[in-house]
Amino acid sequence: VASRSAELPASTRARLGILISGRGSNLLALHAATRDGRLPAEIAVVISNRKDAAGCERARERGLPTVVIEKGALDRAGHEARILAELRLHGVEWVCLAGYMRILGPTLVDAYPQRIVNIHPSLLPAFPGRDAQRQAWEYGVRIAGCTVHMVDRGLDSGPIVEQQALEVSDAASAKELAERLLPIEHELYATALRRLLTETWIVEGRRVVFSKKEG
Ligand code: GAR
């Protein structure tokens, strides 16, 4: 069944660049949301900083333009300049980090002010960085969750767009917690992005303040 946003002409749908380092399940979730009408956007390019990332194959299987740009001997600015060139080549308007395991520097952050978002598997500001689900489980939190936030130059530190909590009292392991969080991440990422694309908002200090568009 064709949905409203799927019927929108391509020119009115935001062009997304998705950055990945691994499995790519959030990438696939965003892709599904662009196809079933939840997200008025299209994926213009997928960029991985690892050629062995499983998400690359999954993206190619879906016909998405997919590029590997490894850091190799480049410094951060040089690596990001190559990524930026690829994003521009594909007319990318919004950058979505989806399991992209590098901190961004000024080359990318300043090129897309307030147009780079990330999904992180904890209730920030708790447990930034790697293995957030394990950090949360080992700490013994009763409430875990995930966060979609705008990306600045810090580690998982930009203004928060959306968060979703999950009770962990019955999660028997860090692995189980991560598994239970993943579908929540997938849902939240599409929801948060949809809000950013379809509502009016401003960033006031650390706060993303939404106000519905009229009509
Ligand atoms: C996801 O859990 C995502 O939230 C996390 O990596 C995983 C990637 O899975 N990201 C971070 O930890 C970023 N700091 P995916 O490749 O299947 O989307």
PDB file of C-alpha atoms and ligand atoms in Angstrom:
ATOM      1  CA  VAL A   1       0.000   0.000   0.000  1.00  0.00           C
ATOM      2  CA  ALA A   2       1.487   3.317  -1.036  1.00  0.00           C
ATOM      3  CA  SER A   3       1.818   5.643   1.887  1.00  0.00           C
ATOM      4  CA  ARG A   4       1.689   9.397   1.912  1.00  0.00           C
ATOM      5  CA  SER A   5       5.401  10.050   2.132  1.00  0.00           C
ATOM      6  CA  ALA A   6       6.202   7.273  -0.326  1.00  0.00           C
ATOM      7  CA  GLU A   7       4.014   9.189  -2.763  1.00  0.00           C
ATOM      8  CA  LEU A   8       5.888  12.416  -2.209  1.00  0.00           C
ATOM      9  CA  PRO A   9       8.036  13.380  -5.167  1.00  0.00           C
ATOM     10  CA  ALA A  10      11.666  12.504  -4.548  1.00  0.00           C
ATOM     11  CA  SER A  11      12.594  16.182  -4.444  1.00  0.00           C
ATOM     12  CA  THR A  12      10.541  16.774  -1.283  1.00  0.00           C
ATOM     13  CA  ARG A  13      12.103  13.903   0.617  1.00  0.00           C
ATOM     14  CA  ALA A  14      15.203  14.599   2.655  1.00  0.00           C
ATOM     15  CA  ARG A  15      18.363  12.958   1.376  1.00  0.00           C
ATOM     16  CA  LEU A  16      20.079  10.969   4.099  1.00  0.00           C
ATOM     17  CA  GLY A  17      23.682   9.855   4.308  1.00  0.00           C
ATOM     18  CA  ILE A  18      24.077   6.925   6.711  1.00  0.00           C
ATOM     19  CA  LEU A  19      27.444   6.271   8.356  1.00  0.00           C
ATOM     20  CA  ILE A  20      28.082   2.772   9.685  1.00  0.00           C
ATOM     21  CA  SER A  21      30.918   0.704  11.132  1.00  0.00           C
ATOM     22  CA  GLY A  22      29.270  -2.675  11.673  1.00  0.00           C
ATOM     23  CA  ARG A  23      26.153  -4.780  11.499  1.00  0.00           C
ATOM     24  CA  GLY A  24      23.868  -2.089  10.101  1.00  0.00           C
ATOM     25  CA  SER A  25      20.580  -2.990  11.775  1.00  0.00           C
ATOM     26  CA  ASN A  26      19.734   0.660  12.463  1.00  0.00           C
ATOM     27  CA  LEU A  27      20.536   1.445   8.839  1.00  0.00           C
ATOM     28  CA  LEU A  28      18.077  -1.255   7.743  1.00  0.00           C
ATOM     29  CA  ALA A  29      15.454   0.065  10.146  1.00  0.00           C
ATOM     30  CA  LEU A  30      15.793   3.574   8.725  1.00  0.00           C
ATOM     31  CA  HIS A  31      15.638   2.171   5.222  1.00  0.00           C
ATOM     32  CA  ALA A  32      12.427   0.290   6.057  1.00  0.00           C
ATOM     33  CA  ALA A  33      10.954   3.492   7.486  1.00  0.00           C
ATOM     34  CA  THR A  34      11.710   5.366   4.260  1.00  0.00           C
ATOM     35  CA  ARG A  35       9.933   2.630   2.332  1.00  0.00           C
ATOM     36  CA  ASP A  36       6.785   2.219   4.386  1.00  0.00           C
ATOM     37  CA  GLY A  37       6.023   5.906   4.702  1.00  0.00           C
ATOM     38  CA  ARG A  38       7.072   6.540   8.307  1.00  0.00           C
ATOM     39  CA  LEU A  39      10.011   8.655   7.201  1.00  0.00           C
ATOM     40  CA  PRO A  40       9.731  11.253   4.413  1.00  0.00           C
ATOM     41  CA  ALA A  41      13.306  10.676   3.333  1.00  0.00           C
ATOM     42  CA  GLU A  42      15.485   8.571   1.103  1.00  0.00           C
ATOM     43  CA  ILE A  43      18.880   7.072   1.703  1.00  0.00           C
ATOM     44  CA  ALA A  44      21.232   8.763  -0.753  1.00  0.00           C
ATOM     45  CA  VAL A  45      24.384   6.945   0.299  1.00  0.00           C
ATOM     46  CA  VAL A  46      25.720   4.553   2.921  1.00  0.00           C
ATOM     47  CA  ILE A  47      29.312   5.099   3.999  1.00  0.00           C
ATOM     48  CA  SER A  48      31.264   2.613   6.087  1.00  0.00           C
ATOM     49  CA  ASN A  49      34.656   3.209   7.641  1.00  0.00           C
ATOM     50  CA  ARG A  50      35.223  -0.565   7.658  1.00  0.00           C
ATOM     51  CA  LYS A  51      35.221  -2.685   4.551  1.00  0.00           C
ATOM     52  CA  ASP A  52      34.318  -5.786   6.568  1.00  0.00           C
ATOM     53  CA  ALA A  53      31.176  -4.166   8.058  1.00  0.00           C
ATOM     54  CA  ALA A  54      28.245  -6.550   7.599  1.00  0.00           C
ATOM     55  CA  GLY A  55      26.025  -3.545   6.991  1.00  0.00           C
ATOM     56  CA  CYS A  56      27.740  -2.864   3.659  1.00  0.00           C
ATOM     57  CA  GLU A  57      26.529  -6.118   2.181  1.00  0.00           C
ATOM     58  CA  ARG A  58      23.065  -5.617   3.590  1.00  0.00           C
ATOM     59  CA  ALA A  59      22.926  -2.109   2.100  1.00  0.00           C
ATOM     60  CA  ARG A  60      24.090  -3.303  -1.320  1.00  0.00           C
ATOM     61  CA  GLU A  61      21.499  -6.091  -1.278  1.00  0.00           C
ATOM     62  CA  ARG A  62      18.890  -3.373  -0.977  1.00  0.00           C
ATOM     63  CA  GLY A  63      20.318  -1.439  -3.882  1.00  0.00           C
ATOM     64  CA  LEU A  64      21.637   1.412  -1.754  1.00  0.00           C
ATOM     65  CA  PRO A  65      24.745   3.235  -3.000  1.00  0.00           C
ATOM     66  CA  THR A  66      27.421   2.025  -0.605  1.00  0.00           C
ATOM     67  CA  VAL A  67      30.954   3.340  -0.240  1.00  0.00           C
ATOM     68  CA  VAL A  68      33.801   2.199   2.011  1.00  0.00           C
ATOM     69  CA  ILE A  69      36.132   4.947   3.205  1.00  0.00           C
ATOM     70  CA  GLU A  70      38.653   3.533   5.648  1.00  0.00           C
ATOM     71  CA  LYS A  71      40.779   5.862   7.689  1.00  0.00           C
ATOM     72  CA  GLY A  72      43.974   4.014   6.895  1.00  0.00           C
ATOM     73  CA  ALA A  73      46.927   6.358   7.064  1.00  0.00           C
ATOM     74  CA  LEU A  74      44.772   9.487   6.795  1.00  0.00           C
ATOM     75  CA  ASP A  75      44.471  11.837   9.749  1.00  0.00           C
ATOM     76  CA  ARG A  76      40.984  12.576  11.037  1.00  0.00           C
ATOM     77  CA  ALA A  77      40.558  15.735   8.949  1.00  0.00           C
ATOM     78  CA  GLY A  78      41.720  13.954   5.807  1.00  0.00           C
ATOM     79  CA  HIS A  79      39.417  10.997   6.435  1.00  0.00           C
ATOM     80  CA  GLU A  80      36.446  13.259   7.086  1.00  0.00           C
ATOM     81  CA  ALA A  81      37.213  15.358   4.004  1.00  0.00           C
ATOM     82  CA  ARG A  82      36.852  12.228   1.891  1.00  0.00           C
ATOM     83  CA  ILE A  83      33.589  11.330   3.610  1.00  0.00           C
ATOM     84  CA  LEU A  84      32.310  14.878   3.167  1.00  0.00           C
ATOM     85  CA  ALA A  85      33.123  14.818  -0.552  1.00  0.00           C
ATOM     86  CA  GLU A  86      31.094  11.617  -0.904  1.00  0.00           C
ATOM     87  CA  LEU A  87      28.172  13.059   1.062  1.00  0.00           C
ATOM     88  CA  ARG A  88      28.135  16.140  -1.157  1.00  0.00           C
ATOM     89  CA  LEU A  89      28.433  14.066  -4.305  1.00  0.00           C
ATOM     90  CA  HIS A  90      25.203  12.357  -3.311  1.00  0.00           C
ATOM     91  CA  GLY A  91      23.427  15.553  -2.323  1.00  0.00           C
ATOM     92  CA  VAL A  92      23.128  14.535   1.321  1.00  0.00           C
ATOM     93  CA  GLU A  93      21.156  16.929   3.541  1.00  0.00           C
ATOM     94  CA  TRP A  94      21.116  14.958   6.798  1.00  0.00           C
ATOM     95  CA  VAL A  95      23.775  12.624   8.179  1.00  0.00           C
ATOM     96  CA  CYS A  96      22.664   9.713  10.376  1.00  0.00           C
ATOM     97  CA  LEU A  97      25.243   7.847  12.417  1.00  0.00           C
ATOM     98  CA  ALA A  98      24.106   4.244  12.784  1.00  0.00           C
ATOM     99  CA  GLY A  99      26.647   2.319  14.782  1.00  0.00           C
ATOM    100  CA  TYR A 100      29.423   4.561  13.450  1.00  0.00           C
ATOM    101  CA  MET A 101      32.224   4.110  15.946  1.00  0.00           C
ATOM    102  CA  ARG A 102      34.293   7.243  15.439  1.00  0.00           C
ATOM    103  CA  ILE A 103      34.025  10.636  17.112  1.00  0.00           C
ATOM    104  CA  LEU A 104      33.393  13.334  14.506  1.00  0.00           C
ATOM    105  CA  GLY A 105      35.694  16.318  14.117  1.00  0.00           C
ATOM    106  CA  PRO A 106      35.041  19.833  12.839  1.00  0.00           C
ATOM    107  CA  THR A 107      35.316  18.884   9.168  1.00  0.00           C
ATOM    108  CA  LEU A 108      32.018  16.986   9.310  1.00  0.00           C
ATOM    109  CA  VAL A 109      30.314  18.655  12.268  1.00  0.00           C
ATOM    110  CA  ASP A 110      30.761  22.152  10.865  1.00  0.00           C
ATOM    111  CA  ALA A 111      29.677  21.068   7.370  1.00  0.00           C
ATOM    112  CA  TYR A 112      26.270  19.881   8.656  1.00  0.00           C
ATOM    113  CA  PRO A 113      25.343  22.110  11.612  1.00  0.00           C
ATOM    114  CA  GLN A 114      22.376  20.566  13.475  1.00  0.00           C
ATOM    115  CA  ARG A 115      21.991  18.088  10.646  1.00  0.00           C
ATOM    116  CA  ILE A 116      23.926  15.143  12.063  1.00  0.00           C
ATOM    117  CA  VAL A 117      22.146  12.724  14.388  1.00  0.00           C
ATOM    118  CA  ASN A 118      23.198   9.617  16.274  1.00  0.00           C
ATOM    119  CA  ILE A 119      21.531   6.711  18.045  1.00  0.00           C
ATOM    120  CA  HIS A 120      23.148   5.655  21.289  1.00  0.00           C
ATOM    121  CA  PRO A 121      22.119   2.633  23.383  1.00  0.00           C
ATOM    122  CA  SER A 122      21.873   4.325  26.782  1.00  0.00           C
ATOM    123  CA  LEU A 123      19.962   7.104  28.474  1.00  0.00           C
ATOM    124  CA  LEU A 124      22.535   9.843  27.976  1.00  0.00           C
ATOM    125  CA  PRO A 125      24.348  11.435  29.653  1.00  0.00           C
ATOM    126  CA  ALA A 126      24.808   8.061  31.382  1.00  0.00           C
ATOM    127  CA  PHE A 127      27.180   5.628  29.736  1.00  0.00           C
ATOM    128  CA  PRO A 128      28.583   7.393  26.675  1.00  0.00           C
ATOM    129  CA  GLY A 129      31.120   5.611  24.507  1.00  0.00           C
ATOM    130  CA  ARG A 130      31.470   1.985  23.583  1.00  0.00           C
ATOM    131  CA  ASP A 131      29.500  -0.940  24.922  1.00  0.00           C
ATOM    132  CA  ALA A 132      26.926   1.284  26.609  1.00  0.00           C
ATOM    133  CA  GLN A 133      24.531  -1.593  27.244  1.00  0.00           C
ATOM    134  CA  ARG A 134      27.250  -3.536  29.079  1.00  0.00           C
ATOM    135  CA  GLN A 135      28.253  -0.419  31.023  1.00  0.00           C
ATOM    136  CA  ALA A 136      24.633   0.059  32.116  1.00  0.00           C
ATOM    137  CA  TRP A 137      24.101  -3.583  33.013  1.00  0.00           C
ATOM    138  CA  GLU A 138      27.339  -3.809  34.991  1.00  0.00           C
ATOM    139  CA  TYR A 139      26.468  -0.625  36.830  1.00  0.00           C
ATOM    140  CA  GLY A 140      23.218  -2.289  37.838  1.00  0.00           C
ATOM    141  CA  VAL A 141      20.731   0.270  36.547  1.00  0.00           C
ATOM    142  CA  ARG A 142      17.042  -0.566  36.836  1.00  0.00           C
ATOM    143  CA  ILE A 143      16.114   1.655  33.905  1.00  0.00           C
ATOM    144  CA  ALA A 144      18.135   1.538  30.683  1.00  0.00           C
ATOM    145  CA  GLY A 145      17.218   2.970  27.321  1.00  0.00           C
ATOM    146  CA  CYS A 146      18.414   4.656  24.191  1.00  0.00           C
ATOM    147  CA  THR A 147      18.896   8.190  22.965  1.00  0.00           C
ATOM    148  CA  VAL A 148      18.772   9.957  19.621  1.00  0.00           C
ATOM    149  CA  HIS A 149      20.837  13.116  19.768  1.00  0.00           C
ATOM    150  CA  MET A 150      22.391  15.729  17.566  1.00  0.00           C
ATOM    151  CA  VAL A 151      26.087  15.297  17.063  1.00  0.00           C
ATOM    152  CA  ASP A 152      28.680  17.771  18.229  1.00  0.00           C
ATOM    153  CA  ARG A 153      32.413  17.274  18.564  1.00  0.00           C
ATOM    154  CA  GLY A 154      32.148  15.499  21.898  1.00  0.00           C
ATOM    155  CA  LEU A 155      31.533  11.874  22.766  1.00  0.00           C
ATOM    156  CA  ASP A 156      27.756  11.266  22.584  1.00  0.00           C
ATOM    157  CA  SER A 157      27.272  14.763  23.978  1.00  0.00           C
ATOM    158  CA  GLY A 158      25.022  16.753  21.596  1.00  0.00           C
ATOM    159  CA  PRO A 159      21.477  17.995  22.292  1.00  0.00           C
ATOM    160  CA  ILE A 160      18.955  15.199  22.916  1.00  0.00           C
ATOM    161  CA  VAL A 161      16.146  14.715  20.401  1.00  0.00           C
ATOM    162  CA  GLU A 162      14.331  11.650  21.795  1.00  0.00           C
ATOM    163  CA  GLN A 163      14.825   9.053  24.512  1.00  0.00           C
ATOM    164  CA  GLN A 164      13.080   5.794  25.328  1.00  0.00           C
ATOM    165  CA  ALA A 165      13.430   3.943  28.600  1.00  0.00           C
ATOM    166  CA  LEU A 166      13.393   0.216  29.277  1.00  0.00           C
ATOM    167  CA  GLU A 167      13.177  -1.616  32.609  1.00  0.00           C
ATOM    168  CA  VAL A 168      16.111  -3.949  33.029  1.00  0.00           C
ATOM    169  CA  SER A 169      15.216  -5.671  36.273  1.00  0.00           C
ATOM    170  CA  ASP A 170      14.542  -8.891  34.399  1.00  0.00           C
ATOM    171  CA  ALA A 171      17.443  -8.696  31.936  1.00  0.00           C
ATOM    172  CA  ALA A 172      19.678 -11.617  32.823  1.00  0.00           C
ATOM    173  CA  SER A 173      22.778 -10.385  31.021  1.00  0.00           C
ATOM    174  CA  ALA A 174      24.300  -7.442  29.193  1.00  0.00           C
ATOM    175  CA  LYS A 175      23.737  -9.355  25.963  1.00  0.00           C
ATOM    176  CA  GLU A 176      20.057  -9.780  26.699  1.00  0.00           C
ATOM    177  CA  LEU A 177      19.732  -6.102  27.537  1.00  0.00           C
ATOM    178  CA  ALA A 178      21.350  -5.160  24.214  1.00  0.00           C
ATOM    179  CA  GLU A 179      18.990  -7.501  22.368  1.00  0.00           C
ATOM    180  CA  ARG A 180      15.944  -6.043  24.065  1.00  0.00           C
ATOM    181  CA  LEU A 181      17.091  -2.503  23.376  1.00  0.00           C
ATOM    182  CA  LEU A 182      17.759  -2.991  19.688  1.00  0.00           C
ATOM    183  CA  PRO A 183      14.167  -2.979  18.375  1.00  0.00           C
ATOM    184  CA  ILE A 184      13.501   0.037  20.606  1.00  0.00           C
ATOM    185  CA  GLU A 185      16.473   1.804  19.005  1.00  0.00           C
ATOM    186  CA  HIS A 186      15.119   1.021  15.556  1.00  0.00           C
ATOM    187  CA  GLU A 187      11.733   2.491  16.339  1.00  0.00           C
ATOM    188  CA  LEU A 188      13.102   5.514  18.169  1.00  0.00           C
ATOM    189  CA  TYR A 189      15.546   6.463  15.419  1.00  0.00           C
ATOM    190  CA  ALA A 190      12.826   6.636  12.777  1.00  0.00           C
ATOM    191  CA  THR A 191      10.492   8.501  15.128  1.00  0.00           C
ATOM    192  CA  ALA A 192      13.090  11.091  16.105  1.00  0.00           C
ATOM    193  CA  LEU A 193      14.166  11.679  12.543  1.00  0.00           C
ATOM    194  CA  ARG A 194      10.601  11.986  11.401  1.00  0.00           C
ATOM    195  CA  ARG A 195      10.017  14.684  14.006  1.00  0.00           C
ATOM    196  CA  LEU A 196      13.105  16.593  12.896  1.00  0.00           C
ATOM    197  CA  LEU A 197      12.025  16.400   9.258  1.00  0.00           C
ATOM    198  CA  THR A 198       8.350  17.204   9.690  1.00  0.00           C
ATOM    199  CA  GLU A 199       8.094  19.513  12.684  1.00  0.00           C
ATOM    200  CA  THR A 200       9.578  22.902  13.302  1.00  0.00           C
ATOM    201  CA  TRP A 201      12.185  23.044  16.026  1.00  0.00           C
ATOM    202  CA  ILE A 202      15.029  25.099  17.371  1.00  0.00           C
ATOM    203  CA  VAL A 203      17.977  24.297  19.575  1.00  0.00           C
ATOM    204  CA  GLU A 204      17.993  26.429  22.734  1.00  0.00           C
ATOM    205  CA  GLY A 205      21.217  25.741  24.571  1.00  0.00           C
ATOM    206  CA  ARG A 206      21.192  21.996  25.087  1.00  0.00           C
ATOM    207  CA  ARG A 207      17.479  21.643  24.412  1.00  0.00           C
ATOM    208  CA  VAL A 208      15.786  20.694  21.157  1.00  0.00           C
ATOM    209  CA  VAL A 209      12.443  22.489  21.319  1.00  0.00           C
ATOM    210  CA  PHE A 210       9.719  21.267  18.957  1.00  0.00           C
ATOM    211  CA  SER A 211       6.610  23.101  17.837  1.00  0.00           C
ATOM    212  CA  LYS A 212       4.241  21.447  15.408  1.00  0.00           C
ATOM    213  CA  LYS A 213       3.968  22.895  11.909  1.00  0.00           C
ATOM    214  CA  GLU A 214       0.588  24.419  11.259  1.00  0.00           C
ATOM    215  CA  GLY A 215      -1.712  22.369   8.986  1.00  0.00           C
TER     216      GLY A 215
HETATM  217  C1  GAR B   1      23.631   0.056  18.124  1.00  0.00           C
HETATM  218  O1  GAR B   1      23.257  -0.525  19.337  1.00  0.00           O
HETATM  219  C2  GAR B   1      23.906   1.535  18.305  1.00  0.00           C
HETATM  220  O2  GAR B   1      23.045   2.159  19.210  1.00  0.00           O
HETATM  221  C3  GAR B   1      25.324   1.497  18.840  1.00  0.00           C
HETATM  222  O3  GAR B   1      25.956   0.499  18.092  1.00  0.00           O
HETATM  223  C4  GAR B   1      25.004  -0.457  17.675  1.00  0.00           C
HETATM  224  C5  GAR B   1      25.086  -0.581  16.178  1.00  0.00           C
HETATM  225  O4  GAR B   1      24.249  -1.615  15.719  1.00  0.00           O
HETATM  226  N1  GAR B   1      25.967   2.762  18.708  1.00  0.00           N
HETATM  227  C6  GAR B   1      26.838   3.241  19.581  1.00  0.00           C
HETATM  228  O5  GAR B   1      27.218   2.617  20.551  1.00  0.00           O
HETATM  229  C7  GAR B   1      27.371   4.640  19.274  1.00  0.00           C
HETATM  230  N2  GAR B   1      28.068   5.169  20.386  1.00  0.00           N
HETATM  231  P1  GAR B   1      23.823  -1.654  14.199  1.00  0.00           P
HETATM  232  O6  GAR B   1      25.106  -1.582  13.378  1.00  0.00           O
HETATM  233  O7  GAR B   1      23.142  -2.987  14.050  1.00  0.00           O
HETATM  234  O8  GAR B   1      22.904  -0.492  13.945  1.00  0.00           O
END
